[in-house]
Amino acid sequence: MIRAAVLPAVGSPLEITGICLPEPGPGQVRVRLAAAGVCHSDLSLSNGTMRVPVPAVLGHEGAGTVVSVGEGVTHVAPGDGVVLNWAPSCGACHHCGLGEVWLCANALTGAANVYARTEDGTALHPGLNVAAFAEETVVAAACVLPAPDGVPLTDAALLGCAVLTGWGAVHHSARVRAGESVAVFGVGGVGLATLQAARVAGASTIVAVDVSPEKEALARAAGATDYVLASETTAKEIRRLTGGHGADVSVECVGRATTIRTAWEATRRGGRTTVVGIGGKDQQVTFNALEIFHWGRTLSGCVYGNSDPARDLPVLAEHIRAGRLDPGALVTERITLEGIPVAFENMLAGKGGRALVVF
């Protein structure tokens, strides 16, 4: 028996309760969690914006220590530190064949499995494969990667989503070049990681945009050279800060139609707008045909930072050890499992950066 945060049904409050977790079978790994980040995607799963089989244990950004392994697992052993990978690539689908492992067609098939049960025997699914909102979890071997040397597991937990996504948005999707200007919309965990990544990329002007004036200090510490409070004149203000042209790159980390549209308008002619935020189907963004032609901008989605975790984690680790990236700076609150519902409320209210469940 271990404690976990269970989502009994879409739209229902999380329940902190005991669950029965089996020993790992062939090709599986049991992990004792050190920490798990509370991501906006977890909130989107709980309220139905994104679909997940329920009842489920949510949480997809985490790191911990291997407790035991099933038959056939050789890349990790009991006692090893690991980072959870919620979107493992199958290596066989069309997109994996193209090298686009972040678009793997089979990455989330494990979320439909039954991986544990409640005390009364109710079947539980692992939200986004890894069920990190629990003291321990059992996952497919492909869902664990060796934790980088020299990086505390509480920091390594953030590599599993926020840092990897923000880094990839800058370096893989938008491909920011030294000297370019970057505008980042939304200063939550992913937004803060994006600001750090833009700084590492050598961006000249880095503009952070958020609805909360309280986040300015966080944004500047992460690398922002300027801070703009979101309003009807945001795009105009960003153009003013970038020589009248607009940002070379805008990264939207909110997932709202109005913010995506503003990020597009804040991008210079011929620039790149990358959308990281996950919005609902009701969030409709409109463009007219003439402006698409005239502005010549590129608008692209960004899934998991367009990253390959196996390739990118060692790169991120080197930047962390060198002091260029600081995952811990994303964290504005350290909580227990019982604190997750309040963390969800704070995200809805636009408060803070990353909340981190520490076990």
mmCIF file of C-alpha atoms in Angstrom:
data_model
loop_
_atom_site.group_PDB
_atom_site.id
_atom_site.type_symbol
_atom_site.label_atom_id
_atom_site.label_comp_id
_atom_site.label_asym_id
_atom_site.label_seq_id
_atom_site.Cartn_x
_atom_site.Cartn_y
_atom_site.Cartn_z
ATOM 1 C CA MET A 1 0.000 0.000 0.000
ATOM 2 C CA ILE A 2 1.243 3.462 -0.926
ATOM 3 C CA ARG A 3 -0.368 6.914 -0.856
ATOM 4 C CA ALA A 4 -1.429 8.577 -4.091
ATOM 5 C CA ALA A 5 -3.558 11.401 -5.492
ATOM 6 C CA VAL A 6 -6.431 9.697 -7.322
ATOM 7 C CA LEU A 7 -8.721 11.370 -9.860
ATOM 8 C CA PRO A 8 -11.959 9.378 -9.452
ATOM 9 C CA ALA A 9 -13.716 11.012 -12.423
ATOM 10 C CA VAL A 10 -13.212 13.939 -14.782
ATOM 11 C CA GLY A 11 -14.138 17.130 -12.982
ATOM 12 C CA SER A 12 -14.032 15.524 -9.530
ATOM 13 C CA PRO A 13 -11.678 16.595 -6.723
ATOM 14 C CA LEU A 14 -8.512 14.590 -6.228
ATOM 15 C CA GLU A 15 -8.590 12.074 -3.404
ATOM 16 C CA ILE A 16 -5.438 11.420 -1.388
ATOM 17 C CA THR A 17 -5.760 7.763 -0.519
ATOM 18 C CA GLY A 18 -3.963 4.439 -0.251
ATOM 19 C CA ILE A 19 -3.632 2.269 -3.348
ATOM 20 C CA CYS A 20 -2.354 -1.257 -3.945
ATOM 21 C CA LEU A 21 0.685 -1.218 -6.216
ATOM 22 C CA PRO A 22 1.918 -4.541 -7.627
ATOM 23 C CA GLU A 23 5.521 -5.607 -8.061
ATOM 24 C CA PRO A 24 6.933 -4.928 -11.530
ATOM 25 C CA GLY A 25 6.292 -7.506 -14.204
ATOM 26 C CA PRO A 26 8.466 -8.234 -17.251
ATOM 27 C CA GLY A 27 9.727 -5.007 -18.806
ATOM 28 C CA GLN A 28 8.583 -2.864 -15.869
ATOM 29 C CA VAL A 29 10.287 -0.750 -13.202
ATOM 30 C CA ARG A 30 9.112 0.233 -9.730
ATOM 31 C CA VAL A 31 10.216 3.724 -8.657
ATOM 32 C CA ARG A 32 10.089 5.489 -5.298
ATOM 33 C CA LEU A 33 9.367 9.139 -6.106
ATOM 34 C CA ALA A 34 11.648 11.873 -4.762
ATOM 35 C CA ALA A 35 9.615 14.711 -6.275
ATOM 36 C CA ALA A 36 6.892 15.437 -8.820
ATOM 37 C CA GLY A 37 6.072 18.745 -10.463
ATOM 38 C CA VAL A 38 2.477 19.964 -10.712
ATOM 39 C CA CYS A 39 2.001 20.863 -14.385
ATOM 40 C CA HIS A 40 -0.863 22.646 -16.113
ATOM 41 C CA SER A 41 -1.358 19.490 -18.170
ATOM 42 C CA ASP A 42 -2.366 17.677 -14.966
ATOM 43 C CA LEU A 43 -5.024 20.325 -14.418
ATOM 44 C CA SER A 44 -6.153 19.930 -18.041
ATOM 45 C CA LEU A 45 -6.505 16.181 -17.504
ATOM 46 C CA SER A 46 -8.497 16.642 -14.312
ATOM 47 C CA ASN A 47 -11.007 19.055 -15.883
ATOM 48 C CA GLY A 48 -11.425 17.210 -19.183
ATOM 49 C CA THR A 49 -9.557 19.592 -21.502
ATOM 50 C CA MET A 50 -7.359 16.575 -22.251
ATOM 51 C CA ARG A 51 -8.804 13.081 -22.032
ATOM 52 C CA VAL A 52 -7.467 10.327 -19.788
ATOM 53 C CA PRO A 53 -8.997 7.000 -18.713
ATOM 54 C CA VAL A 54 -10.340 7.276 -15.152
ATOM 55 C CA PRO A 55 -10.070 6.597 -12.296
ATOM 56 C CA ALA A 56 -6.419 7.546 -12.606
ATOM 57 C CA VAL A 57 -3.390 8.676 -10.695
ATOM 58 C CA LEU A 58 -2.150 11.843 -12.389
ATOM 59 C CA GLY A 59 1.332 13.366 -12.409
ATOM 60 C CA HIS A 60 3.803 13.068 -15.265
ATOM 61 C CA GLU A 61 6.830 15.156 -14.256
ATOM 62 C CA GLY A 62 8.933 13.311 -11.705
ATOM 63 C CA ALA A 63 12.131 11.642 -10.622
ATOM 64 C CA GLY A 64 13.025 9.053 -8.027
ATOM 65 C CA THR A 65 14.964 5.926 -7.148
ATOM 66 C CA VAL A 66 14.486 2.465 -8.632
ATOM 67 C CA VAL A 67 13.098 0.040 -6.042
ATOM 68 C CA SER A 68 12.939 -3.088 -8.196
ATOM 69 C CA VAL A 69 12.885 -4.153 -11.830
ATOM 70 C CA GLY A 70 11.062 -6.833 -13.773
ATOM 71 C CA GLU A 71 12.485 -9.479 -16.042
ATOM 72 C CA GLY A 72 14.368 -8.133 -19.041
ATOM 73 C CA VAL A 73 15.128 -4.657 -17.664
ATOM 74 C CA THR A 74 18.849 -3.974 -17.949
ATOM 75 C CA HIS A 75 19.353 -0.205 -18.395
ATOM 76 C CA VAL A 76 18.526 0.603 -14.746
ATOM 77 C CA ALA A 77 18.908 -1.307 -11.482
ATOM 78 C CA PRO A 78 17.647 -0.988 -7.894
ATOM 79 C CA GLY A 79 19.155 2.079 -6.255
ATOM 80 C CA ASP A 80 19.567 4.028 -9.502
ATOM 81 C CA GLY A 81 18.185 7.556 -9.777
ATOM 82 C CA VAL A 82 15.811 7.975 -12.720
ATOM 83 C CA VAL A 83 13.773 10.639 -14.507
ATOM 84 C CA LEU A 84 10.275 9.659 -15.603
ATOM 85 C CA ASN A 85 9.542 9.946 -19.325
ATOM 86 C CA TRP A 86 5.771 10.250 -19.790
ATOM 87 C CA ALA A 87 5.914 10.017 -23.609
ATOM 88 C CA PRO A 88 8.208 7.135 -24.553
ATOM 89 C CA SER A 89 8.610 6.578 -28.279
ATOM 90 C CA CYS A 90 7.796 3.183 -29.763
ATOM 91 C CA GLY A 91 10.504 3.397 -32.420
ATOM 92 C CA ALA A 92 8.251 1.735 -35.006
ATOM 93 C CA CYS A 93 5.486 4.171 -36.024
ATOM 94 C CA HIS A 94 5.618 6.595 -38.971
ATOM 95 C CA HIS A 95 6.759 9.580 -36.908
ATOM 96 C CA CYS A 96 9.414 7.619 -35.046
ATOM 97 C CA GLY A 97 10.686 6.503 -38.448
ATOM 98 C CA LEU A 98 11.021 10.160 -39.400
ATOM 99 C CA GLY A 99 12.945 10.896 -36.212
ATOM 100 C CA GLU A 100 10.021 12.881 -34.771
ATOM 101 C CA VAL A 101 9.829 10.839 -31.586
ATOM 102 C CA TRP A 102 7.856 13.563 -29.773
ATOM 103 C CA LEU A 103 4.949 12.796 -32.125
ATOM 104 C CA CYS A 104 5.036 9.026 -31.561
ATOM 105 C CA ALA A 105 1.610 7.568 -32.350
ATOM 106 C CA ASN A 106 1.907 5.015 -29.546
ATOM 107 C CA ALA A 107 3.466 7.158 -26.827
ATOM 108 C CA LEU A 108 0.375 7.284 -24.624
ATOM 109 C CA THR A 109 -1.066 3.803 -25.117
ATOM 110 C CA GLY A 110 0.116 2.838 -21.639
ATOM 111 C CA ALA A 111 -2.294 5.326 -20.065
ATOM 112 C CA ALA A 112 -5.155 2.922 -20.836
ATOM 113 C CA ASN A 113 -3.572 0.096 -18.847
ATOM 114 C CA VAL A 114 -4.610 -0.912 -15.349
ATOM 115 C CA TYR A 115 -1.501 -0.449 -13.229
ATOM 116 C CA ALA A 116 -2.835 -0.461 -9.645
ATOM 117 C CA ARG A 117 -6.032 -0.765 -7.610
ATOM 118 C CA THR A 118 -7.740 1.078 -4.794
ATOM 119 C CA GLU A 119 -8.253 -0.595 -1.443
ATOM 120 C CA ASP A 120 -11.711 -1.760 -2.556
ATOM 121 C CA GLY A 121 -10.301 -3.289 -5.758
ATOM 122 C CA THR A 122 -11.231 -0.545 -8.238
ATOM 123 C CA ALA A 123 -8.883 -0.540 -11.244
ATOM 124 C CA LEU A 124 -6.631 2.506 -11.614
ATOM 125 C CA HIS A 125 -4.973 3.887 -14.749
ATOM 126 C CA PRO A 126 -1.595 5.662 -14.840
ATOM 127 C CA GLY A 127 -2.300 9.224 -15.970
ATOM 128 C CA LEU A 128 0.055 10.007 -18.875
ATOM 129 C CA ASN A 129 1.750 6.637 -18.350
ATOM 130 C CA VAL A 130 3.733 7.306 -15.184
ATOM 131 C CA ALA A 131 1.349 8.241 -12.298
ATOM 132 C CA ALA A 132 3.865 10.463 -10.514
ATOM 133 C CA PHE A 133 1.441 11.812 -7.896
ATOM 134 C CA ALA A 134 2.199 8.862 -5.645
ATOM 135 C CA GLU A 135 4.872 7.744 -3.220
ATOM 136 C CA GLU A 136 5.833 4.971 -5.644
ATOM 137 C CA THR A 137 4.847 3.953 -9.148
ATOM 138 C CA VAL A 138 5.303 1.044 -11.565
ATOM 139 C CA VAL A 139 6.052 2.011 -15.163
ATOM 140 C CA ALA A 140 7.206 0.502 -18.442
ATOM 141 C CA ALA A 141 10.988 0.380 -18.705
ATOM 142 C CA ALA A 142 10.855 2.869 -21.587
ATOM 143 C CA CYS A 143 9.355 5.409 -19.166
ATOM 144 C CA VAL A 144 12.536 5.755 -17.107
ATOM 145 C CA LEU A 145 15.816 7.379 -18.055
ATOM 146 C CA PRO A 146 18.954 7.446 -15.887
ATOM 147 C CA ALA A 147 19.049 10.628 -13.826
ATOM 148 C CA PRO A 148 21.976 12.894 -14.736
ATOM 149 C CA ASP A 149 24.999 12.778 -12.452
ATOM 150 C CA GLY A 150 25.409 15.793 -10.211
ATOM 151 C CA VAL A 151 21.757 16.886 -10.436
ATOM 152 C CA PRO A 152 19.613 16.450 -7.284
ATOM 153 C CA LEU A 153 16.540 14.309 -7.910
ATOM 154 C CA THR A 154 14.271 17.152 -6.788
ATOM 155 C CA ASP A 155 15.724 19.247 -9.634
ATOM 156 C CA ALA A 156 15.831 16.306 -12.042
ATOM 157 C CA ALA A 157 12.065 15.889 -11.633
ATOM 158 C CA LEU A 158 11.549 19.136 -13.547
ATOM 159 C CA LEU A 159 13.558 17.832 -16.495
ATOM 160 C CA GLY A 160 10.710 15.445 -17.271
ATOM 161 C CA CYS A 161 8.432 18.181 -18.589
ATOM 162 C CA ALA A 162 8.916 21.885 -17.805
ATOM 163 C CA VAL A 163 12.633 22.214 -18.514
ATOM 164 C CA LEU A 164 12.621 19.849 -21.476
ATOM 165 C CA THR A 165 9.592 21.615 -22.990
ATOM 166 C CA GLY A 166 10.929 25.139 -22.492
ATOM 167 C CA TRP A 167 14.376 24.173 -23.777
ATOM 168 C CA GLY A 168 12.941 22.442 -26.812
ATOM 169 C CA ALA A 169 10.581 25.291 -27.637
ATOM 170 C CA VAL A 170 13.580 27.603 -27.918
ATOM 171 C CA HIS A 171 16.210 25.291 -29.399
ATOM 172 C CA HIS A 172 14.191 22.793 -31.464
ATOM 173 C CA SER A 173 10.924 24.466 -32.456
ATOM 174 C CA ALA A 174 11.718 28.187 -32.722
ATOM 175 C CA ARG A 175 15.465 27.621 -33.233
ATOM 176 C CA VAL A 176 16.429 30.883 -31.553
ATOM 177 C CA ARG A 177 19.750 32.301 -32.740
ATOM 178 C CA ALA A 178 22.179 34.445 -30.765
ATOM 179 C CA GLY A 179 21.232 38.110 -30.928
ATOM 180 C CA GLU A 180 17.558 37.520 -31.715
ATOM 181 C CA SER A 181 14.704 38.941 -29.646
ATOM 182 C CA VAL A 182 12.283 36.616 -27.870
ATOM 183 C CA ALA A 183 8.888 37.235 -26.250
ATOM 184 C CA VAL A 184 7.578 34.619 -23.807
ATOM 185 C CA PHE A 185 3.879 34.637 -22.951
ATOM 186 C CA GLY A 186 3.046 33.089 -19.580
ATOM 187 C CA VAL A 187 5.485 32.963 -16.670
ATOM 188 C CA GLY A 188 4.582 29.632 -15.099
ATOM 189 C CA GLY A 189 6.942 26.668 -14.853
ATOM 190 C CA VAL A 190 7.303 26.170 -18.619
ATOM 191 C CA GLY A 191 7.504 29.914 -19.247
ATOM 192 C CA LEU A 192 10.319 30.285 -16.719
ATOM 193 C CA ALA A 193 12.170 27.373 -18.338
ATOM 194 C CA THR A 194 11.681 29.025 -21.736
ATOM 195 C CA LEU A 195 13.156 32.280 -20.449
ATOM 196 C CA GLN A 196 16.208 30.428 -19.132
ATOM 197 C CA ALA A 197 16.591 28.622 -22.456
ATOM 198 C CA ALA A 198 16.360 31.887 -24.401
ATOM 199 C CA ARG A 199 19.107 33.332 -22.221
ATOM 200 C CA VAL A 200 21.321 30.281 -22.888
ATOM 201 C CA ALA A 201 20.623 30.662 -26.632
ATOM 202 C CA GLY A 202 22.077 34.189 -26.483
ATOM 203 C CA ALA A 203 18.879 36.110 -27.177
ATOM 204 C CA SER A 204 19.443 39.851 -26.925
ATOM 205 C CA THR A 205 16.058 41.190 -25.841
ATOM 206 C CA ILE A 206 13.917 38.758 -23.827
ATOM 207 C CA VAL A 207 10.431 40.035 -23.031
ATOM 208 C CA ALA A 208 8.292 38.196 -20.477
ATOM 209 C CA VAL A 209 4.509 38.685 -20.567
ATOM 210 C CA ASP A 210 2.073 37.732 -17.813
ATOM 211 C CA VAL A 211 -1.129 38.940 -16.162
ATOM 212 C CA SER A 212 0.502 39.068 -12.720
ATOM 213 C CA PRO A 213 2.818 41.908 -11.645
ATOM 214 C CA GLU A 214 4.114 39.639 -8.861
ATOM 215 C CA LYS A 215 5.914 37.458 -11.406
ATOM 216 C CA GLU A 216 8.277 40.156 -12.675
ATOM 217 C CA ALA A 217 11.081 39.277 -10.258
ATOM 218 C CA LEU A 218 10.824 35.582 -11.186
ATOM 219 C CA ALA A 219 10.912 36.427 -14.887
ATOM 220 C CA ARG A 220 13.923 38.711 -14.621
ATOM 221 C CA ALA A 221 15.813 36.164 -12.526
ATOM 222 C CA ALA A 222 15.170 33.613 -15.289
ATOM 223 C CA GLY A 223 16.601 35.884 -17.968
ATOM 224 C CA ALA A 224 13.944 38.415 -18.989
ATOM 225 C CA THR A 225 15.346 41.822 -19.909
ATOM 226 C CA ASP A 226 11.867 43.364 -19.964
ATOM 227 C CA TYR A 227 8.500 42.612 -18.363
ATOM 228 C CA VAL A 228 5.091 43.476 -19.823
ATOM 229 C CA LEU A 229 1.765 43.122 -18.050
ATOM 230 C CA ALA A 230 -0.722 41.520 -20.437
ATOM 231 C CA SER A 231 -3.258 43.996 -21.836
ATOM 232 C CA GLU A 232 -4.857 45.056 -25.104
ATOM 233 C CA THR A 233 -1.628 46.890 -25.993
ATOM 234 C CA THR A 234 0.793 44.015 -25.333
ATOM 235 C CA ALA A 235 1.778 43.508 -28.976
ATOM 236 C CA LYS A 236 2.343 47.245 -29.413
ATOM 237 C CA GLU A 237 4.531 47.343 -26.302
ATOM 238 C CA ILE A 238 6.642 44.428 -27.539
ATOM 239 C CA ARG A 239 7.130 46.152 -30.877
ATOM 240 C CA ARG A 240 8.312 49.254 -28.994
ATOM 241 C CA LEU A 241 10.844 47.161 -27.061
ATOM 242 C CA THR A 242 12.159 45.542 -30.246
ATOM 243 C CA GLY A 243 12.908 48.549 -32.414
ATOM 244 C CA GLY A 244 9.386 48.806 -33.813
ATOM 245 C CA HIS A 245 9.597 45.472 -35.637
ATOM 246 C CA GLY A 246 8.274 42.916 -33.153
ATOM 247 C CA ALA A 247 10.042 39.938 -31.643
ATOM 248 C CA ASP A 248 12.000 37.590 -33.870
ATOM 249 C CA VAL A 249 10.423 34.754 -31.875
ATOM 250 C CA SER A 250 7.305 34.593 -29.694
ATOM 251 C CA VAL A 251 6.651 31.561 -27.494
ATOM 252 C CA GLU A 252 3.110 31.125 -26.144
ATOM 253 C CA CYS A 253 2.971 29.059 -22.933
ATOM 254 C CA VAL A 254 -0.671 29.654 -21.962
ATOM 255 C CA GLY A 255 -2.918 27.868 -24.448
ATOM 256 C CA ARG A 256 -5.578 30.559 -24.907
ATOM 257 C CA ALA A 257 -6.834 31.880 -28.206
ATOM 258 C CA THR A 258 -6.350 35.534 -27.249
ATOM 259 C CA THR A 259 -2.788 34.914 -26.075
ATOM 260 C CA ILE A 260 -1.886 32.947 -29.207
ATOM 261 C CA ARG A 261 -3.282 35.745 -31.349
ATOM 262 C CA THR A 262 -1.340 38.365 -29.370
ATOM 263 C CA ALA A 263 1.871 36.344 -29.627
ATOM 264 C CA TRP A 264 1.371 36.199 -33.392
ATOM 265 C CA GLU A 265 0.807 39.952 -33.598
ATOM 266 C CA ALA A 266 3.878 40.614 -31.440
ATOM 267 C CA THR A 267 6.102 38.665 -33.855
ATOM 268 C CA ARG A 268 7.973 40.605 -36.518
ATOM 269 C CA ARG A 269 7.310 40.173 -40.203
ATOM 270 C CA GLY A 270 9.013 36.906 -41.183
ATOM 271 C CA GLY A 271 9.416 35.848 -37.556
ATOM 272 C CA ARG A 272 8.403 32.635 -35.761
ATOM 273 C CA THR A 273 5.558 32.062 -33.315
ATOM 274 C CA THR A 274 5.671 28.806 -31.346
ATOM 275 C CA VAL A 275 2.656 27.604 -29.345
ATOM 276 C CA VAL A 276 3.518 25.456 -26.326
ATOM 277 C CA GLY A 277 0.351 26.007 -24.274
ATOM 278 C CA ILE A 278 -2.407 23.383 -24.480
ATOM 279 C CA GLY A 279 -5.843 24.891 -25.038
ATOM 280 C CA GLY A 280 -9.310 23.426 -25.338
ATOM 281 C CA LYS A 281 -11.299 22.829 -28.514
ATOM 282 C CA ASP A 282 -13.354 25.918 -27.722
ATOM 283 C CA GLN A 283 -10.274 28.141 -28.105
ATOM 284 C CA GLN A 284 -10.610 29.182 -31.743
ATOM 285 C CA VAL A 285 -7.843 31.324 -33.275
ATOM 286 C CA THR A 286 -8.644 33.185 -36.500
ATOM 287 C CA PHE A 287 -6.461 34.736 -39.206
ATOM 288 C CA ASN A 288 -7.372 36.294 -42.522
ATOM 289 C CA ALA A 289 -5.706 35.150 -45.721
ATOM 290 C CA LEU A 290 -4.199 38.558 -46.519
ATOM 291 C CA GLU A 291 -2.348 38.909 -43.210
ATOM 292 C CA ILE A 292 -0.883 35.407 -43.523
ATOM 293 C CA PHE A 293 0.569 36.450 -46.889
ATOM 294 C CA HIS A 294 1.648 39.921 -45.825
ATOM 295 C CA TRP A 295 3.359 39.144 -42.522
ATOM 296 C CA GLY A 296 5.120 35.981 -43.693
ATOM 297 C CA ARG A 297 5.286 34.682 -40.143
ATOM 298 C CA THR A 298 5.603 31.017 -39.219
ATOM 299 C CA LEU A 299 3.109 29.659 -36.675
ATOM 300 C CA SER A 300 3.909 26.231 -35.261
ATOM 301 C CA GLY A 301 2.787 23.926 -32.516
ATOM 302 C CA CYS A 302 5.291 22.401 -30.126
ATOM 303 C CA VAL A 303 4.786 18.989 -28.498
ATOM 304 C CA TYR A 304 7.006 18.157 -25.507
ATOM 305 C CA GLY A 305 9.480 20.741 -26.764
ATOM 306 C CA ASN A 306 9.908 18.734 -29.995
ATOM 307 C CA SER A 307 12.451 16.898 -27.875
ATOM 308 C CA ASP A 308 13.986 13.461 -27.665
ATOM 309 C CA PRO A 309 14.508 12.987 -23.906
ATOM 310 C CA ALA A 310 17.264 10.402 -24.346
ATOM 311 C CA ARG A 311 19.199 12.857 -26.523
ATOM 312 C CA ASP A 312 18.385 16.069 -24.686
ATOM 313 C CA LEU A 313 18.666 15.149 -20.990
ATOM 314 C CA PRO A 314 22.479 14.867 -21.120
ATOM 315 C CA VAL A 315 22.636 18.274 -22.834
ATOM 316 C CA LEU A 316 20.414 19.845 -20.166
ATOM 317 C CA ALA A 317 22.458 18.196 -17.428
ATOM 318 C CA GLU A 318 25.654 19.757 -18.717
ATOM 319 C CA HIS A 319 24.045 23.223 -18.694
ATOM 320 C CA ILE A 320 22.800 22.620 -15.138
ATOM 321 C CA ARG A 321 26.211 21.511 -13.872
ATOM 322 C CA ALA A 322 27.765 24.572 -15.527
ATOM 323 C CA GLY A 323 25.226 26.863 -13.847
ATOM 324 C CA ARG A 324 23.612 28.026 -17.064
ATOM 325 C CA LEU A 325 20.248 26.379 -16.257
ATOM 326 C CA ASP A 326 18.654 26.255 -12.795
ATOM 327 C CA PRO A 327 15.604 23.959 -12.533
ATOM 328 C CA GLY A 328 15.173 24.816 -8.864
ATOM 329 C CA ALA A 329 14.503 28.449 -9.772
ATOM 330 C CA LEU A 330 11.235 27.361 -11.423
ATOM 331 C CA VAL A 331 9.881 26.175 -8.065
ATOM 332 C CA THR A 332 7.904 28.699 -6.026
ATOM 333 C CA GLU A 333 6.281 26.233 -3.648
ATOM 334 C CA ARG A 334 7.224 22.837 -2.209
ATOM 335 C CA ILE A 335 4.196 20.834 -1.131
ATOM 336 C CA THR A 336 2.918 17.395 -0.121
ATOM 337 C CA LEU A 337 0.344 15.315 -2.001
ATOM 338 C CA GLU A 338 -2.365 17.089 -0.008
ATOM 339 C CA GLY A 339 -1.259 20.397 -1.507
ATOM 340 C CA ILE A 340 -1.970 19.475 -5.137
ATOM 341 C CA PRO A 341 -5.597 20.768 -5.211
ATOM 342 C CA VAL A 342 -4.437 24.186 -3.965
ATOM 343 C CA ALA A 343 -1.655 24.127 -6.553
ATOM 344 C CA PHE A 344 -4.328 23.580 -9.219
ATOM 345 C CA GLU A 345 -6.257 26.582 -7.884
ATOM 346 C CA ASN A 346 -3.114 28.721 -7.959
ATOM 347 C CA MET A 347 -2.498 27.774 -11.604
ATOM 348 C CA LEU A 348 -6.050 28.779 -12.508
ATOM 349 C CA ALA A 349 -5.476 32.092 -10.743
ATOM 350 C CA GLY A 350 -2.137 32.630 -12.498
ATOM 351 C CA LYS A 351 -0.124 32.528 -9.278
ATOM 352 C CA GLY A 352 3.442 31.331 -8.862
ATOM 353 C CA GLY A 353 5.757 29.208 -10.962
ATOM 354 C CA ARG A 354 6.091 25.463 -10.455
ATOM 355 C CA ALA A 355 4.680 23.721 -7.378
ATOM 356 C CA LEU A 356 6.797 20.688 -6.502
ATOM 357 C CA VAL A 357 5.546 17.720 -4.532
ATOM 358 C CA VAL A 358 8.447 16.552 -2.384
ATOM 359 C CA PHE A 359 8.174 13.069 -0.867
#
